[in-house]
PDB file of C-alpha atoms and ligand atoms in Angstrom:
ATOM      1  CA  MET A 224      54.096-164.339 215.957  1.00  0.00           C
ATOM      2  CA  ARG A 225      56.427-163.329 213.079  1.00  0.00           C
ATOM      3  CA  GLU A 226      56.044-165.094 209.752  1.00  0.00           C
ATOM      4  CA  LEU A 227      59.028-166.684 208.013  1.00  0.00           C
ATOM      5  CA  CYS A 228      58.982-168.630 204.751  1.00  0.00           C
ATOM      6  CA  PHE A 229      61.138-171.729 204.250  1.00  0.00           C
ATOM      7  CA  ALA A 230      61.584-171.787 200.444  1.00  0.00           C
ATOM      8  CA  THR A 231      60.572-175.432 200.064  1.00  0.00           C
ATOM      9  CA  ASN A 232      57.420-177.491 199.615  1.00  0.00           C
ATOM     10  CA  ASN A 233      58.910-180.426 201.474  1.00  0.00           C
ATOM     11  CA  ARG A 234      56.439-180.879 204.360  1.00  0.00           C
ATOM     12  CA  ASN A 235      58.898-183.025 206.320  1.00  0.00           C
ATOM     13  CA  LYS A 236      61.461-180.231 206.317  1.00  0.00           C
ATOM     14  CA  ILE A 237      58.791-177.669 207.329  1.00  0.00           C
ATOM     15  CA  ALA A 238      57.504-179.832 210.199  1.00  0.00           C
ATOM     16  CA  GLU A 239      61.001-180.514 211.491  1.00  0.00           C
ATOM     17  CA  VAL A 240      62.011-176.837 211.547  1.00  0.00           C
ATOM     18  CA  SER A 241      58.640-175.607 212.920  1.00  0.00           C
ATOM     19  CA  GLN A 242      59.208-177.816 215.917  1.00  0.00           C
ATOM     20  CA  MET A 243      62.693-176.355 216.470  1.00  0.00           C
ATOM     21  CA  LEU A 244      61.367-172.768 216.373  1.00  0.00           C
ATOM     22  CA  GLU A 245      59.066-173.466 219.346  1.00  0.00           C
ATOM     23  CA  GLY A 246      56.328-171.007 218.520  1.00  0.00           C
ATOM     24  CA  LYS A 247      58.554-167.961 218.010  1.00  0.00           C
ATOM     25  CA  TYR A 248      58.079-167.833 214.231  1.00  0.00           C
ATOM     26  CA  LYS A 249      55.184-169.069 212.113  1.00  0.00           C
ATOM     27  CA  LEU A 250      56.860-171.055 209.351  1.00  0.00           C
ATOM     28  CA  LEU A 251      55.311-170.841 205.868  1.00  0.00           C
ATOM     29  CA  SER A 252      55.977-173.104 202.884  1.00  0.00           C
ATOM     30  CA  LEU A 253      56.165-171.844 199.287  1.00  0.00           C
ATOM     31  CA  GLU A 254      52.600-173.031 198.785  1.00  0.00           C
ATOM     32  CA  ASP A 255      51.479-171.050 201.872  1.00  0.00           C
ATOM     33  CA  ILE A 256      52.742-167.785 200.319  1.00  0.00           C
ATOM     34  CA  GLY A 257      51.116-168.590 196.951  1.00  0.00           C
ATOM     35  CA  CYS A 258      54.363-169.454 195.168  1.00  0.00           C
ATOM     36  CA  ASN A 259      53.662-172.440 192.928  1.00  0.00           C
ATOM     37  CA  GLU A 260      56.701-172.113 190.668  1.00  0.00           C
ATOM     38  CA  GLU A 261      59.725-174.381 190.540  1.00  0.00           C
ATOM     39  CA  LEU A 262      62.502-172.157 191.957  1.00  0.00           C
ATOM     40  CA  ALA A 263      65.641-171.919 189.819  1.00  0.00           C
ATOM     41  CA  GLU A 264      68.868-173.249 191.372  1.00  0.00           C
ATOM     42  CA  ASP A 265      71.357-172.992 188.525  1.00  0.00           C
ATOM     43  CA  GLN A 266      74.361-171.421 190.265  1.00  0.00           C
ATOM     44  CA  ASP A 267      77.684-173.249 190.522  1.00  0.00           C
ATOM     45  CA  THR A 268      77.989-173.219 194.327  1.00  0.00           C
ATOM     46  CA  LEU A 269      75.730-174.329 197.173  1.00  0.00           C
ATOM     47  CA  GLU A 270      75.895-170.795 198.581  1.00  0.00           C
ATOM     48  CA  GLY A 271      74.880-169.373 195.193  1.00  0.00           C
ATOM     49  CA  ASN A 272      71.891-171.692 194.974  1.00  0.00           C
ATOM     50  CA  SER A 273      70.579-171.087 198.495  1.00  0.00           C
ATOM     51  CA  ARG A 274      70.974-167.344 197.909  1.00  0.00           C
ATOM     52  CA  GLN A 275      69.251-167.538 194.514  1.00  0.00           C
ATOM     53  CA  LYS A 276      66.184-169.274 195.974  1.00  0.00           C
ATOM     54  CA  ALA A 277      65.906-167.097 199.100  1.00  0.00           C
ATOM     55  CA  ASN A 278      66.511-163.915 197.108  1.00  0.00           C
ATOM     56  CA  TYR A 279      63.807-164.831 194.588  1.00  0.00           C
ATOM     57  CA  VAL A 280      61.191-165.337 197.285  1.00  0.00           C
ATOM     58  CA  TRP A 281      62.189-162.229 199.219  1.00  0.00           C
ATOM     59  CA  ALA A 282      62.218-160.031 196.096  1.00  0.00           C
ATOM     60  CA  ASN A 283      59.006-161.334 194.539  1.00  0.00           C
ATOM     61  CA  TYR A 284      56.846-162.105 197.582  1.00  0.00           C
ATOM     62  CA  ASN A 285      58.156-159.494 200.018  1.00  0.00           C
ATOM     63  CA  VAL A 286      58.441-161.952 202.895  1.00  0.00           C
ATOM     64  CA  ASN A 287      61.256-162.853 205.307  1.00  0.00           C
ATOM     65  CA  CYS A 288      62.545-166.219 204.185  1.00  0.00           C
ATOM     66  CA  PHE A 289      65.364-168.751 204.012  1.00  0.00           C
ATOM     67  CA  ALA A 290      66.415-171.476 201.565  1.00  0.00           C
ATOM     68  CA  ASP A 291      68.833-174.414 201.741  1.00  0.00           C
ATOM     69  CA  ASP A 292      71.023-176.330 199.314  1.00  0.00           C
ATOM     70  CA  THR A 293      73.092-179.455 199.992  1.00  0.00           C
ATOM     71  CA  GLY A 294      75.856-181.359 198.214  1.00  0.00           C
ATOM     72  CA  LEU A 295      78.063-184.381 198.777  1.00  0.00           C
ATOM     73  CA  GLU A 296      81.764-183.514 198.282  1.00  0.00           C
ATOM     74  CA  VAL A 297      84.049-186.502 197.636  1.00  0.00           C
ATOM     75  CA  ASP A 298      87.808-185.882 198.025  1.00  0.00           C
ATOM     76  CA  ALA A 299      89.045-188.467 195.475  1.00  0.00           C
ATOM     77  CA  ILE A 300      87.060-186.757 192.696  1.00  0.00           C
ATOM     78  CA  CYS A 301      87.979-183.179 193.633  1.00  0.00           C
ATOM     79  CA  GLY A 302      84.821-182.387 195.599  1.00  0.00           C
ATOM     80  CA  GLU A 303      82.365-183.750 193.064  1.00  0.00           C
ATOM     81  CA  PRO A 304      79.395-184.219 192.762  1.00  0.00           C
ATOM     82  CA  GLY A 305      78.998-181.186 195.074  1.00  0.00           C
ATOM     83  CA  VAL A 306      76.403-178.757 193.805  1.00  0.00           C
ATOM     84  CA  TYR A 307      75.426-181.331 191.136  1.00  0.00           C
ATOM     85  CA  SER A 308      74.652-184.118 193.656  1.00  0.00           C
ATOM     86  CA  ALA A 309      70.993-184.531 192.675  1.00  0.00           C
ATOM     87  CA  ARG A 310      71.882-184.852 188.950  1.00  0.00           C
ATOM     88  CA  PHE A 311      75.200-186.743 189.215  1.00  0.00           C
ATOM     89  CA  ALA A 312      74.012-189.639 187.010  1.00  0.00           C
ATOM     90  CA  GLY A 313      71.753-187.497 184.807  1.00  0.00           C
ATOM     91  CA  PRO A 314      68.624-185.326 184.731  1.00  0.00           C
ATOM     92  CA  GLN A 315      66.362-188.165 185.951  1.00  0.00           C
ATOM     93  CA  ARG A 316      67.641-187.347 189.482  1.00  0.00           C
ATOM     94  CA  SER A 317      67.542-191.002 190.576  1.00  0.00           C
ATOM     95  CA  ASP A 318      69.084-191.792 193.972  1.00  0.00           C
ATOM     96  CA  THR A 319      69.914-195.354 192.866  1.00  0.00           C
ATOM     97  CA  ASP A 320      71.599-194.225 189.637  1.00  0.00           C
ATOM     98  CA  ASN A 321      73.582-191.591 191.554  1.00  0.00           C
ATOM     99  CA  ILE A 322      74.792-194.112 194.146  1.00  0.00           C
ATOM    100  CA  ASN A 323      75.701-196.699 191.504  1.00  0.00           C
ATOM    101  CA  LYS A 324      77.673-194.111 189.556  1.00  0.00           C
ATOM    102  CA  LEU A 325      79.578-192.992 192.661  1.00  0.00           C
ATOM    103  CA  LEU A 326      80.382-196.581 193.719  1.00  0.00           C
ATOM    104  CA  HIS A 327      81.602-197.269 190.190  1.00  0.00           C
ATOM    105  CA  VAL A 328      83.767-194.134 190.048  1.00  0.00           C
ATOM    106  CA  LEU A 329      85.326-195.025 193.422  1.00  0.00           C
ATOM    107  CA  GLU A 330      85.935-198.717 192.633  1.00  0.00           C
ATOM    108  CA  GLY A 331      89.391-199.687 193.928  1.00  0.00           C
ATOM    109  CA  GLN A 332      89.881-196.198 195.400  1.00  0.00           C
ATOM    110  CA  GLU A 333      91.354-196.188 198.903  1.00  0.00           C
ATOM    111  CA  ASN A 334      90.661-192.546 199.667  1.00  0.00           C
ATOM    112  CA  ARG A 335      86.927-192.595 200.391  1.00  0.00           C
ATOM    113  CA  ARG A 336      86.739-189.400 202.431  1.00  0.00           C
ATOM    114  CA  ALA A 337      83.723-187.183 201.791  1.00  0.00           C
ATOM    115  CA  ARG A 338      81.468-184.658 203.428  1.00  0.00           C
ATOM    116  CA  PHE A 339      77.905-183.446 203.172  1.00  0.00           C
ATOM    117  CA  ARG A 340      77.663-179.674 203.209  1.00  0.00           C
ATOM    118  CA  THR A 341      74.511-177.568 203.559  1.00  0.00           C
ATOM    119  CA  SER A 342      74.267-173.856 202.871  1.00  0.00           C
ATOM    120  CA  ILE A 343      71.342-171.818 204.181  1.00  0.00           C
ATOM    121  CA  THR A 344      70.650-168.226 203.135  1.00  0.00           C
ATOM    122  CA  LEU A 345      68.287-166.123 205.264  1.00  0.00           C
ATOM    123  CA  TYR A 346      66.704-162.809 204.312  1.00  0.00           C
ATOM    124  CA  LEU A 347      65.479-161.113 207.480  1.00  0.00           C
ATOM    125  CA  ASP A 348      64.431-157.438 207.608  1.00  0.00           C
ATOM    126  CA  ASN A 349      66.285-156.660 204.349  1.00  0.00           C
ATOM    127  CA  GLN A 350      69.569-158.223 205.523  1.00  0.00           C
ATOM    128  CA  GLU A 351      71.190-161.354 204.111  1.00  0.00           C
ATOM    129  CA  TYR A 352      72.794-163.982 206.364  1.00  0.00           C
ATOM    130  CA  GLN A 353      74.408-167.343 205.489  1.00  0.00           C
ATOM    131  CA  PHE A 354      74.881-170.460 207.625  1.00  0.00           C
ATOM    132  CA  GLU A 355      76.793-173.667 206.897  1.00  0.00           C
ATOM    133  CA  GLY A 356      76.573-177.208 208.264  1.00  0.00           C
ATOM    134  CA  ILE A 357      79.109-179.961 207.563  1.00  0.00           C
ATOM    135  CA  VAL A 358      79.381-183.642 208.428  1.00  0.00           C
ATOM    136  CA  ASN A 359      82.584-185.477 207.490  1.00  0.00           C
ATOM    137  CA  GLY A 360      82.611-189.181 206.732  1.00  0.00           C
ATOM    138  CA  THR A 361      83.497-191.902 204.237  1.00  0.00           C
ATOM    139  CA  ILE A 362      81.822-193.545 201.270  1.00  0.00           C
ATOM    140  CA  ALA A 363      81.056-197.239 201.943  1.00  0.00           C
ATOM    141  CA  THR A 364      81.841-199.883 199.321  1.00  0.00           C
ATOM    142  CA  GLU A 365      78.236-201.136 199.216  1.00  0.00           C
ATOM    143  CA  TYR A 366      74.665-200.147 200.154  1.00  0.00           C
ATOM    144  CA  LYS A 367      73.700-200.488 203.820  1.00  0.00           C
ATOM    145  CA  GLY A 368      70.321-199.609 205.359  1.00  0.00           C
ATOM    146  CA  ASN A 369      67.024-198.454 203.893  1.00  0.00           C
ATOM    147  CA  LYS A 370      66.106-195.290 205.812  1.00  0.00           C
ATOM    148  CA  GLY A 371      66.640-191.694 204.666  1.00  0.00           C
ATOM    149  CA  PHE A 372      67.154-190.706 201.038  1.00  0.00           C
ATOM    150  CA  GLY A 373      69.778-189.678 198.489  1.00  0.00           C
ATOM    151  CA  TYR A 374      73.277-190.971 199.240  1.00  0.00           C
ATOM    152  CA  ASP A 375      72.380-192.079 202.810  1.00  0.00           C
ATOM    153  CA  PRO A 376      72.935-195.845 202.173  1.00  0.00           C
ATOM    154  CA  ILE A 377      76.614-195.277 201.305  1.00  0.00           C
ATOM    155  CA  PHE A 378      77.583-192.448 203.687  1.00  0.00           C
ATOM    156  CA  ILE A 379      79.213-193.390 207.024  1.00  0.00           C
ATOM    157  CA  PRO A 380      79.593-190.314 209.261  1.00  0.00           C
ATOM    158  CA  GLU A 381      82.896-189.907 211.100  1.00  0.00           C
ATOM    159  CA  GLY A 382      82.958-191.632 214.496  1.00  0.00           C
ATOM    160  CA  HIS A 383      80.206-194.084 213.515  1.00  0.00           C
ATOM    161  CA  GLU A 384      80.096-197.571 212.037  1.00  0.00           C
ATOM    162  CA  LYS A 385      76.644-197.260 210.460  1.00  0.00           C
ATOM    163  CA  THR A 386      75.528-195.451 207.324  1.00  0.00           C
ATOM    164  CA  PHE A 387      72.967-192.624 207.583  1.00  0.00           C
ATOM    165  CA  ALA A 388      70.440-195.076 206.096  1.00  0.00           C
ATOM    166  CA  GLU A 389      70.884-197.353 209.123  1.00  0.00           C
ATOM    167  CA  MET A 390      70.135-194.510 211.596  1.00  0.00           C
ATOM    168  CA  SER A 391      66.785-193.275 212.942  1.00  0.00           C
ATOM    169  CA  PRO A 392      65.801-189.774 211.737  1.00  0.00           C
ATOM    170  CA  GLU A 393      66.572-188.389 215.230  1.00  0.00           C
ATOM    171  CA  GLU A 394      70.027-189.972 215.231  1.00  0.00           C
ATOM    172  CA  LYS A 395      70.791-188.618 211.754  1.00  0.00           C
ATOM    173  CA  ASN A 396      69.394-185.101 212.395  1.00  0.00           C
ATOM    174  CA  ALA A 397      71.511-184.697 215.530  1.00  0.00           C
ATOM    175  CA  ILE A 398      74.761-184.973 213.532  1.00  0.00           C
ATOM    176  CA  SER A 399      73.799-184.231 209.937  1.00  0.00           C
ATOM    177  CA  HIS A 400      74.907-181.339 207.710  1.00  0.00           C
ATOM    178  CA  ARG A 401      71.331-180.038 207.432  1.00  0.00           C
ATOM    179  CA  GLY A 402      70.702-180.520 211.173  1.00  0.00           C
ATOM    180  CA  ARG A 403      73.849-178.526 211.989  1.00  0.00           C
ATOM    181  CA  ALA A 404      73.093-175.702 209.549  1.00  0.00           C
ATOM    182  CA  MET A 405      69.501-175.524 210.850  1.00  0.00           C
ATOM    183  CA  GLN A 406      70.731-175.380 214.455  1.00  0.00           C
ATOM    184  CA  LYS A 407      72.883-172.356 213.557  1.00  0.00           C
ATOM    185  CA  LEU A 408      69.940-170.674 211.811  1.00  0.00           C
ATOM    186  CA  ILE A 409      67.616-171.391 214.726  1.00  0.00           C
ATOM    187  CA  SER A 410      70.058-170.113 217.368  1.00  0.00           C
ATOM    188  CA  PHE A 411      70.387-166.918 215.326  1.00  0.00           C
ATOM    189  CA  LEU A 412      66.601-166.522 214.993  1.00  0.00           C
ATOM    190  CA  GLN A 413      66.064-167.150 218.713  1.00  0.00           C
ATOM    191  CA  GLU A 414      68.399-164.205 219.463  1.00  0.00           C
ATOM    192  CA  GLN A 415      66.494-161.725 217.255  1.00  0.00           C
TER     193      GLN A 415
HETATM  194  P1  LIG B 776      68.869-180.676 198.400  1.00  0.00           P
HETATM  195  O1  LIG B 776      69.625-179.411 198.201  1.00  0.00           O
HETATM  196  O2  LIG B 776      68.438-180.889 199.838  1.00  0.00           O
HETATM  197  O3  LIG B 776      67.755-180.841 197.423  1.00  0.00           O
HETATM  198  O4  LIG B 776      69.917-181.855 198.093  1.00  0.00           O
HETATM  199  C1  LIG B 776      70.514-182.058 196.822  1.00  0.00           C
HETATM  200  C2  LIG B 776      70.915-183.515 196.650  1.00  0.00           C
HETATM  201  O5  LIG B 776      71.925-183.861 197.629  1.00  0.00           O
HETATM  202  C3  LIG B 776      69.772-184.513 196.905  1.00  0.00           C
HETATM  203  O6  LIG B 776      69.069-184.781 195.727  1.00  0.00           O
HETATM  204  C4  LIG B 776      70.532-185.738 197.388  1.00  0.00           C
HETATM  205  O7  LIG B 776      71.025-186.464 196.299  1.00  0.00           O
HETATM  206  C5  LIG B 776      71.693-185.158 198.142  1.00  0.00           C
HETATM  207  N1  LIG B 776      71.377-185.025 199.585  1.00  0.00           N
HETATM  208  C6  LIG B 776      70.992-183.897 200.236  1.00  0.00           C
HETATM  209  N2  LIG B 776      70.808-184.129 201.540  1.00  0.00           N
HETATM  210  C7  LIG B 776      71.066-185.449 201.713  1.00  0.00           C
HETATM  211  C8  LIG B 776      71.026-186.280 202.869  1.00  0.00           C
HETATM  212  O8  LIG B 776      70.713-185.865 204.004  1.00  0.00           O
HETATM  213  N3  LIG B 776      71.356-187.561 202.663  1.00  0.00           N
HETATM  214  C9  LIG B 776      71.705-188.069 201.447  1.00  0.00           C
HETATM  215  N4  LIG B 776      71.731-187.331 200.345  1.00  0.00           N
HETATM  216  C10 LIG B 776      71.428-186.024 200.481  1.00  0.00           C
END
Protein backbone atom coordinates (compact mmCIF):
# COMPACT_ATOMS: atom_id res chain seq x y z
CA MET A 1 0.00 0.00 0.00
CA ARG A 2 1.34 3.49 -0.88
CA GLU A 3 1.99 5.93 1.94
CA LEU A 4 0.54 9.44 1.87
CA CYS A 5 0.88 12.09 4.58
CA PHE A 6 -2.01 14.39 5.49
CA ALA A 7 -0.18 17.46 6.88
CA THR A 8 -2.25 17.64 10.06
CA ASN A 9 -2.23 16.19 13.57
CA ASN A 10 -6.01 16.31 13.77
CA ARG A 11 -6.89 12.63 14.37
CA ASN A 12 -10.53 13.20 13.42
CA LYS A 13 -9.52 14.47 9.99
CA ILE A 14 -7.08 11.54 9.53
CA ALA A 15 -9.70 8.94 10.53
CA GLU A 16 -12.33 10.45 8.25
CA VAL A 17 -10.06 10.50 5.19
CA SER A 18 -8.52 7.05 5.88
CA GLN A 19 -11.99 5.61 5.70
CA MET A 20 -12.64 7.30 2.34
CA LEU A 21 -9.40 5.91 0.85
CA GLU A 22 -10.58 2.33 1.47
CA GLY A 23 -7.20 0.70 1.90
CA LYS A 24 -5.60 2.07 -1.26
CA TYR A 25 -3.27 4.48 0.56
CA LYS A 26 -1.86 4.28 4.08
CA LEU A 27 -2.51 7.72 5.52
CA LEU A 28 0.15 9.18 7.83
CA SER A 29 -0.18 12.15 10.18
CA LEU A 30 2.61 14.68 10.77
CA GLU A 31 3.47 12.85 13.98
CA ASP A 32 3.72 9.55 12.06
CA ILE A 33 6.45 10.99 9.79
CA GLY A 34 8.33 12.48 12.77
CA CYS A 35 7.33 16.08 12.08
CA ASN A 36 6.63 17.72 15.44
CA GLU A 37 6.84 21.34 14.30
CA GLU A 38 4.01 23.82 13.97
CA LEU A 39 3.75 24.29 10.18
CA ALA A 40 3.79 27.91 8.99
CA GLU A 41 0.66 29.15 7.19
CA ASP A 42 1.36 32.84 6.70
CA GLN A 43 0.36 33.34 3.06
CA ASP A 44 -2.49 35.67 2.08
CA THR A 45 -4.64 33.11 0.25
CA LEU A 46 -6.07 29.71 1.16
CA GLU A 47 -4.29 28.23 -1.86
CA GLY A 48 -1.01 29.78 -0.72
CA ASN A 49 -1.37 28.31 2.75
CA SER A 50 -2.29 24.78 1.67
CA ARG A 51 0.62 24.87 -0.79
CA GLN A 52 3.01 26.21 1.86
CA LYS A 53 2.20 23.38 4.28
CA ALA A 54 2.23 20.58 1.69
CA ASN A 55 5.40 21.92 0.07
CA TYR A 56 7.19 22.08 3.43
CA VAL A 57 6.43 18.46 4.23
CA TRP A 58 7.27 17.23 0.74
CA ALA A 59 10.56 19.16 0.61
CA ASN A 60 11.75 18.35 4.13
CA TYR A 61 10.43 14.82 4.68
CA ASN A 62 10.50 13.51 1.11
CA VAL A 63 7.02 12.00 1.32
CA ASN A 64 3.91 12.28 -0.87
CA CYS A 65 1.51 14.50 1.02
CA PHE A 66 -1.41 16.91 1.01
CA ALA A 67 -2.53 19.83 3.19
CA ASP A 68 -5.78 21.79 3.55
CA ASP A 69 -6.77 25.32 4.49
CA THR A 70 -10.29 26.72 4.97
CA GLY A 71 -11.86 30.16 5.26
CA LEU A 72 -15.29 31.71 5.64
CA GLU A 73 -15.90 34.41 2.98
CA VAL A 74 -18.68 36.88 3.80
CA ASP A 75 -19.97 39.02 0.90
CA ALA A 76 -21.01 42.11 2.92
CA ILE A 77 -17.44 42.53 4.21
CA CYS A 78 -15.68 41.89 0.89
CA GLY A 79 -14.87 38.22 1.49
CA GLU A 80 -13.50 38.64 4.99
CA PRO A 81 -12.47 36.94 7.27
CA GLY A 82 -11.32 34.51 4.54
CA VAL A 83 -7.79 33.31 5.10
CA TYR A 84 -7.85 35.01 8.53
CA SER A 85 -10.94 33.10 9.77
CA ALA A 86 -9.22 31.43 12.73
CA ARG A 87 -7.81 34.78 13.98
CA PHE A 88 -10.71 37.11 13.05
CA ALA A 89 -11.16 38.38 16.64
CA GLY A 90 -7.48 38.13 17.57
CA PRO A 91 -4.56 35.74 18.12
CA GLN A 92 -6.38 33.80 20.87
CA ARG A 93 -8.21 31.96 18.03
CA SER A 94 -11.45 31.68 20.02
CA ASP A 95 -14.49 30.38 18.14
CA THR A 96 -16.86 32.31 20.43
CA ASP A 97 -14.97 35.60 20.03
CA ASN A 98 -14.88 35.11 16.24
CA ILE A 99 -18.62 34.44 16.04
CA ASN A 100 -19.48 37.38 18.31
CA LYS A 101 -17.33 39.70 16.21
CA LEU A 102 -18.95 38.54 12.97
CA LEU A 103 -22.50 38.89 14.38
CA HIS A 104 -21.60 42.38 15.58
CA VAL A 105 -20.10 43.42 12.24
CA LEU A 106 -23.21 42.16 10.41
CA GLU A 107 -25.75 43.73 12.80
CA GLY A 108 -28.58 45.26 10.74
CA GLN A 109 -27.00 43.96 7.51
CA GLU A 110 -29.48 42.40 5.09
CA ASN A 111 -26.93 40.80 2.80
CA ARG A 112 -25.83 37.79 4.84
CA ARG A 113 -24.50 35.67 1.99
CA ALA A 114 -21.29 33.76 2.68
CA ARG A 115 -19.39 30.66 1.72
CA PHE A 116 -16.91 28.27 3.24
CA ARG A 117 -14.05 27.47 0.90
CA THR A 118 -11.40 24.77 1.32
CA SER A 119 -8.20 24.52 -0.67
CA ILE A 120 -6.21 21.28 -0.76
CA THR A 121 -2.71 21.00 -2.24
CA LEU A 122 -1.35 17.54 -3.07
CA TYR A 123 2.25 16.64 -3.86
CA LEU A 124 2.30 13.25 -5.56
CA ASP A 125 5.36 11.87 -7.38
CA ASN A 126 6.93 15.35 -7.65
CA GLN A 127 3.81 16.95 -9.17
CA GLU A 128 1.60 19.56 -7.51
CA TYR A 129 -2.20 19.42 -7.74
CA GLN A 130 -4.87 21.67 -6.16
CA PHE A 131 -8.51 20.93 -5.32
CA GLU A 132 -11.26 23.25 -4.09
CA GLY A 133 -14.51 22.68 -2.21
CA ILE A 134 -17.20 25.33 -1.67
CA VAL A 135 -20.49 25.47 0.21
CA ASN A 136 -22.64 28.59 -0.17
CA GLY A 137 -24.97 29.75 2.57
CA THR A 138 -25.99 32.59 4.87
CA ILE A 139 -24.92 33.88 8.26
CA ALA A 140 -27.69 33.47 10.88
CA THR A 141 -28.54 36.33 13.25
CA GLU A 142 -27.94 34.19 16.35
CA TYR A 143 -26.26 30.96 17.52
CA LYS A 144 -28.09 27.71 16.78
CA GLY A 145 -26.89 24.19 17.64
CA ASN A 146 -23.90 22.87 19.55
CA LYS A 147 -22.23 20.35 17.22
CA GLY A 148 -19.18 20.97 15.02
CA PHE A 149 -16.71 23.78 15.60
CA GLY A 150 -15.65 27.23 14.38
CA TYR A 151 -18.44 29.23 12.74
CA ASP A 152 -20.81 26.22 12.50
CA PRO A 153 -23.47 27.65 14.90
CA ILE A 154 -24.09 30.65 12.62
CA PHE A 155 -23.68 29.12 9.14
CA ILE A 156 -26.84 27.94 7.32
CA PRO A 157 -25.94 26.08 4.11
CA GLU A 158 -27.98 26.89 1.00
CA GLY A 159 -31.11 24.74 0.65
CA HIS A 160 -31.26 24.00 4.39
CA GLU A 161 -32.98 25.56 7.38
CA LYS A 162 -30.49 24.35 9.99
CA THR A 163 -27.02 25.58 10.83
CA PHE A 164 -24.03 23.23 10.46
CA ALA A 165 -24.00 23.01 14.27
CA GLU A 166 -27.49 21.48 14.20
CA MET A 167 -26.42 18.73 11.74
CA SER A 168 -24.87 15.31 12.43
CA PRO A 169 -21.24 14.97 11.26
CA GLU A 170 -22.42 12.72 8.37
CA GLU A 171 -25.00 15.29 7.27
CA LYS A 172 -22.44 18.11 7.39
CA ASN A 173 -19.62 16.14 5.67
CA ALA A 174 -21.88 15.22 2.75
CA ILE A 175 -22.33 18.89 1.77
CA SER A 176 -19.45 20.74 3.42
CA HIS A 177 -16.58 22.63 1.78
CA ARG A 178 -14.01 20.23 3.26
CA GLY A 179 -16.12 17.17 2.37
CA ARG A 180 -16.38 18.37 -1.24
CA ALA A 181 -12.68 19.18 -1.59
CA MET A 182 -11.78 15.80 -0.03
CA GLN A 183 -14.12 13.99 -2.43
CA LYS A 184 -12.29 15.59 -5.37
CA LEU A 185 -8.90 14.62 -3.90
CA ILE A 186 -10.05 11.07 -3.23
CA SER A 187 -11.53 10.58 -6.72
CA PHE A 188 -8.22 11.77 -8.15
CA LEU A 189 -6.20 9.42 -5.92
CA GLN A 190 -8.45 6.46 -6.76
CA GLU A 191 -7.64 7.00 -10.47
CA GLN A 192 -3.84 6.94 -9.97
P1 LIG B 1 -8.60 25.24 9.07
O1 LIG B 1 -7.87 25.69 7.85
O2 LIG B 1 -9.36 23.94 8.86
O3 LIG B 1 -7.74 25.23 10.29
O4 LIG B 1 -9.73 26.35 9.33
C1 LIG B 1 -9.44 27.71 9.63
C2 LIG B 1 -10.59 28.33 10.41
O5 LIG B 1 -11.78 28.36 9.60
C3 LIG B 1 -10.99 27.54 11.67
O6 LIG B 1 -10.27 27.97 12.79
C4 LIG B 1 -12.46 27.90 11.80
O7 LIG B 1 -12.61 29.14 12.43
C5 LIG B 1 -12.92 28.04 10.37
N1 LIG B 1 -13.47 26.76 9.87
C6 LIG B 1 -12.83 25.84 9.09
N2 LIG B 1 -13.63 24.81 8.79
C7 LIG B 1 -14.80 25.07 9.43
C8 LIG B 1 -16.02 24.34 9.50
O8 LIG B 1 -16.20 23.24 8.94
N3 LIG B 1 -16.99 24.91 10.23
C9 LIG B 1 -16.85 26.11 10.87
N4 LIG B 1 -15.72 26.81 10.84
C10 LIG B 1 -14.71 26.30 10.11
